[in-house]
Amino acid sequence: APVFAEARYSARLPENNAAGALVLRVRAGNADWGQNARVRYRLGEGRVRGAPLSSYVSVEAETG
């Protein structure tokens, strides 16, 4: 299974952060070889003030 570089990630950002600005970068590695070593990232289900988490932030699936 993939292993993350940190056990937990958190970030604080300004209220008026620019759209598209980098908020946080996560990193995970996998000891497997080839395609089996590939790690893809995605946001979990969640809501912020009743709106889907994905309406506030996004994640680059290939790079985290």
Short mmCIF file of N, CA, C and O in Angstrom, two decimals:
data_model
loop_
_atom_site.label_atom_id
_atom_site.label_comp_id
_atom_site.label_asym_id
_atom_site.label_seq_id
_atom_site.Cartn_x
_atom_site.Cartn_y
_atom_site.Cartn_z
N ALA A 1 0.84 -1.20 0.00
CA ALA A 1 0.00 0.00 0.00
C ALA A 1 0.88 1.25 0.00
O ALA A 1 1.98 1.24 0.54
N PRO A 2 0.40 2.33 -0.60
CA PRO A 2 1.15 3.58 -0.58
C PRO A 2 1.38 4.08 0.84
O PRO A 2 0.56 3.86 1.72
N VAL A 3 2.52 4.73 1.04
CA VAL A 3 2.87 5.29 2.34
C VAL A 3 3.07 6.79 2.14
O VAL A 3 3.87 7.21 1.30
N PHE A 4 2.34 7.59 2.92
CA PHE A 4 2.47 9.04 2.82
C PHE A 4 3.69 9.53 3.57
O PHE A 4 4.08 8.95 4.59
N ALA A 5 4.29 10.61 3.07
CA ALA A 5 5.48 11.19 3.69
C ALA A 5 5.16 11.72 5.09
O ALA A 5 6.01 11.71 5.97
N GLU A 6 3.95 12.19 5.31
CA GLU A 6 3.51 12.71 6.62
C GLU A 6 2.31 11.89 7.09
O GLU A 6 1.50 11.45 6.28
N ALA A 7 2.18 11.73 8.38
CA ALA A 7 1.03 11.00 8.93
C ALA A 7 -0.26 11.80 8.77
O ALA A 7 -1.33 11.25 8.59
N ARG A 8 -0.14 13.12 8.83
CA ARG A 8 -1.31 13.99 8.71
C ARG A 8 -0.88 15.30 8.05
O ARG A 8 0.20 15.81 8.31
N TYR A 9 -1.75 15.83 7.21
CA TYR A 9 -1.49 17.10 6.54
C TYR A 9 -2.56 18.10 6.95
O TYR A 9 -3.72 17.74 7.11
N SER A 10 -2.18 19.35 7.10
CA SER A 10 -3.15 20.41 7.33
C SER A 10 -2.60 21.70 6.74
O SER A 10 -1.39 21.85 6.55
N ALA A 11 -3.50 22.63 6.45
CA ALA A 11 -3.08 23.91 5.87
C ALA A 11 -4.07 24.99 6.29
O ALA A 11 -5.25 24.72 6.49
N ARG A 12 -3.57 26.18 6.43
CA ARG A 12 -4.40 27.37 6.65
C ARG A 12 -4.11 28.31 5.50
O ARG A 12 -2.97 28.44 5.06
N LEU A 13 -5.14 28.98 5.03
CA LEU A 13 -4.93 29.89 3.92
C LEU A 13 -5.74 31.15 4.11
O LEU A 13 -6.74 31.16 4.84
N PRO A 14 -5.33 32.22 3.45
CA PRO A 14 -6.04 33.49 3.57
C PRO A 14 -7.48 33.36 3.08
O PRO A 14 -7.78 32.55 2.20
N GLU A 15 -8.34 34.18 3.61
CA GLU A 15 -9.76 34.15 3.22
C GLU A 15 -9.93 34.40 1.73
O GLU A 15 -10.77 33.80 1.08
N ASN A 16 -9.15 35.29 1.17
CA ASN A 16 -9.29 35.65 -0.24
C ASN A 16 -8.16 35.07 -1.09
O ASN A 16 -7.61 35.74 -1.94
N ASN A 17 -7.85 33.83 -0.87
CA ASN A 17 -6.81 33.16 -1.63
C ASN A 17 -7.19 33.17 -3.12
O ASN A 17 -8.36 32.97 -3.46
N ALA A 18 -6.23 33.39 -3.98
CA ALA A 18 -6.49 33.44 -5.41
C ALA A 18 -6.91 32.07 -5.94
O ALA A 18 -6.37 31.04 -5.51
N ALA A 19 -7.86 32.06 -6.86
CA ALA A 19 -8.29 30.81 -7.49
C ALA A 19 -7.09 30.16 -8.17
O ALA A 19 -6.29 30.83 -8.83
N GLY A 20 -6.94 28.87 -7.99
CA GLY A 20 -5.85 28.14 -8.62
C GLY A 20 -4.55 28.15 -7.85
O GLY A 20 -3.58 27.54 -8.27
N ALA A 21 -4.50 28.84 -6.72
CA ALA A 21 -3.27 28.91 -5.92
C ALA A 21 -3.00 27.57 -5.24
O ALA A 21 -3.92 26.87 -4.84
N LEU A 22 -1.73 27.23 -5.12
CA LEU A 22 -1.33 26.02 -4.42
C LEU A 22 -1.62 26.19 -2.94
O LEU A 22 -1.23 27.18 -2.33
N VAL A 23 -2.30 25.24 -2.35
CA VAL A 23 -2.64 25.28 -0.93
C VAL A 23 -1.74 24.33 -0.16
O VAL A 23 -1.20 24.68 0.87
N LEU A 24 -1.56 23.13 -0.67
CA LEU A 24 -0.82 22.10 0.04
C LEU A 24 -0.39 21.04 -0.95
O LEU A 24 -1.13 20.73 -1.90
N ARG A 25 0.77 20.48 -0.75
CA ARG A 25 1.23 19.37 -1.58
C ARG A 25 1.44 18.17 -0.69
O ARG A 25 2.07 18.27 0.35
N VAL A 26 0.89 17.04 -1.08
CA VAL A 26 1.09 15.79 -0.35
C VAL A 26 1.93 14.86 -1.21
O VAL A 26 2.01 15.01 -2.43
N ARG A 27 2.56 13.89 -0.53
CA ARG A 27 3.43 12.97 -1.28
C ARG A 27 3.31 11.59 -0.66
O ARG A 27 3.31 11.42 0.55
N ALA A 28 3.22 10.60 -1.53
CA ALA A 28 3.17 9.21 -1.09
C ALA A 28 4.04 8.38 -2.02
O ALA A 28 4.24 8.72 -3.18
N GLY A 29 4.57 7.32 -1.50
CA GLY A 29 5.38 6.41 -2.30
C GLY A 29 4.84 5.00 -2.17
O GLY A 29 4.11 4.68 -1.24
N ASN A 30 5.21 4.18 -3.13
CA ASN A 30 4.76 2.80 -3.15
C ASN A 30 5.96 1.93 -3.50
O ASN A 30 6.63 2.19 -4.50
N ALA A 31 6.22 0.91 -2.74
CA ALA A 31 7.40 0.06 -2.95
C ALA A 31 7.24 -0.92 -4.11
O ALA A 31 8.19 -1.59 -4.47
N ASP A 32 6.06 -0.99 -4.71
CA ASP A 32 5.86 -1.89 -5.85
C ASP A 32 6.64 -1.41 -7.07
O ASP A 32 7.22 -0.33 -7.06
N TRP A 33 6.60 -2.20 -8.14
CA TRP A 33 7.30 -1.88 -9.38
C TRP A 33 6.31 -1.55 -10.49
O TRP A 33 5.19 -2.02 -10.49
N GLY A 34 6.75 -0.76 -11.46
CA GLY A 34 5.96 -0.49 -12.66
C GLY A 34 4.61 0.14 -12.36
O GLY A 34 4.48 1.01 -11.50
N GLN A 35 3.58 -0.32 -13.09
CA GLN A 35 2.22 0.21 -12.93
C GLN A 35 1.72 0.05 -11.50
O GLN A 35 0.95 0.87 -11.02
N ASN A 36 2.13 -1.01 -10.82
CA ASN A 36 1.68 -1.24 -9.45
C ASN A 36 2.24 -0.22 -8.47
O ASN A 36 1.74 -0.09 -7.36
N ALA A 37 3.28 0.49 -8.85
CA ALA A 37 3.88 1.51 -7.98
C ALA A 37 3.22 2.87 -8.15
O ALA A 37 3.47 3.79 -7.39
N ARG A 38 2.35 2.98 -9.13
CA ARG A 38 1.71 4.26 -9.44
C ARG A 38 0.77 4.67 -8.31
O ARG A 38 -0.02 3.88 -7.81
N VAL A 39 0.87 5.94 -7.91
CA VAL A 39 0.01 6.50 -6.87
C VAL A 39 -0.85 7.58 -7.51
O VAL A 39 -0.35 8.44 -8.22
N ARG A 40 -2.16 7.51 -7.26
CA ARG A 40 -3.09 8.55 -7.72
C ARG A 40 -3.78 9.15 -6.51
O ARG A 40 -4.07 8.45 -5.56
N TYR A 41 -4.03 10.44 -6.57
CA TYR A 41 -4.59 11.17 -5.45
C TYR A 41 -6.00 11.63 -5.78
O TYR A 41 -6.31 11.91 -6.93
N ARG A 42 -6.86 11.71 -4.74
CA ARG A 42 -8.20 12.27 -4.92
C ARG A 42 -8.70 12.77 -3.57
O ARG A 42 -8.23 12.34 -2.52
N LEU A 43 -9.65 13.69 -3.62
CA LEU A 43 -10.28 14.19 -2.40
C LEU A 43 -11.31 13.18 -1.92
O LEU A 43 -12.02 12.59 -2.72
N GLY A 44 -11.40 13.05 -0.62
CA GLY A 44 -12.47 12.24 -0.05
C GLY A 44 -13.76 13.03 -0.06
O GLY A 44 -13.78 14.24 -0.28
N GLU A 45 -14.86 12.35 0.14
CA GLU A 45 -16.16 13.02 0.25
C GLU A 45 -16.16 13.93 1.47
O GLU A 45 -15.62 13.57 2.50
N GLY A 46 -16.73 15.06 1.35
CA GLY A 46 -16.81 15.97 2.47
C GLY A 46 -17.62 17.20 2.11
O GLY A 46 -17.85 17.47 0.93
N ARG A 47 -18.04 17.92 3.11
CA ARG A 47 -18.82 19.13 2.90
C ARG A 47 -18.27 20.24 3.78
O ARG A 47 -17.78 19.98 4.88
N VAL A 48 -18.33 21.47 3.27
CA VAL A 48 -17.93 22.66 4.01
C VAL A 48 -19.10 23.62 3.95
O VAL A 48 -19.51 24.04 2.86
N ARG A 49 -19.67 23.92 5.10
CA ARG A 49 -20.83 24.82 5.18
C ARG A 49 -21.94 24.39 4.22
O ARG A 49 -22.56 25.20 3.53
N GLY A 50 -22.13 23.08 4.10
CA GLY A 50 -23.19 22.53 3.27
C GLY A 50 -22.84 22.32 1.82
O GLY A 50 -23.57 21.68 1.08
N ALA A 51 -21.70 22.84 1.36
CA ALA A 51 -21.29 22.68 -0.04
C ALA A 51 -20.24 21.57 -0.15
O ALA A 51 -19.47 21.35 0.77
N PRO A 52 -20.19 20.87 -1.28
CA PRO A 52 -19.19 19.81 -1.45
C PRO A 52 -17.77 20.38 -1.32
O PRO A 52 -17.49 21.49 -1.79
N LEU A 53 -16.89 19.64 -0.68
CA LEU A 53 -15.50 20.04 -0.53
C LEU A 53 -14.88 20.38 -1.89
O LEU A 53 -14.12 21.33 -2.01
N SER A 54 -15.26 19.64 -2.92
CA SER A 54 -14.71 19.86 -4.25
C SER A 54 -15.08 21.21 -4.85
O SER A 54 -14.47 21.64 -5.83
N SER A 55 -16.04 21.93 -4.27
CA SER A 55 -16.35 23.27 -4.76
C SER A 55 -15.37 24.31 -4.21
O SER A 55 -15.36 25.45 -4.65
N TYR A 56 -14.55 23.91 -3.25
CA TYR A 56 -13.56 24.80 -2.64
C TYR A 56 -12.12 24.51 -3.10
O TYR A 56 -11.34 25.41 -3.28
N VAL A 57 -11.80 23.23 -3.21
CA VAL A 57 -10.44 22.84 -3.57
C VAL A 57 -10.47 21.68 -4.56
O VAL A 57 -11.47 20.97 -4.68
N SER A 58 -9.35 21.49 -5.24
CA SER A 58 -9.20 20.34 -6.12
C SER A 58 -7.83 19.75 -5.90
O SER A 58 -6.97 20.36 -5.27
N VAL A 59 -7.62 18.56 -6.41
CA VAL A 59 -6.34 17.89 -6.25
C VAL A 59 -5.87 17.40 -7.62
O VAL A 59 -6.68 16.95 -8.44
N GLU A 60 -4.59 17.54 -7.87
CA GLU A 60 -4.00 17.02 -9.10
C GLU A 60 -3.77 15.52 -8.88
O GLU A 60 -2.97 15.13 -8.02
N ALA A 61 -4.49 14.70 -9.59
CA ALA A 61 -4.50 13.25 -9.37
C ALA A 61 -3.12 12.60 -9.53
O ALA A 61 -2.80 11.65 -8.82
N GLU A 62 -2.29 13.11 -10.41
CA GLU A 62 -0.99 12.49 -10.68
C GLU A 62 0.11 12.93 -9.70
O GLU A 62 1.01 12.18 -9.42
N THR A 63 0.02 14.18 -9.23
CA THR A 63 1.13 14.71 -8.43
C THR A 63 0.79 14.99 -6.98
O THR A 63 1.69 15.24 -6.17
N GLY A 64 -0.49 14.97 -6.62
CA GLY A 64 -0.88 15.26 -5.24
C GLY A 64 -0.82 16.73 -4.95
O GLY A 64 -0.92 17.19 -3.87
#
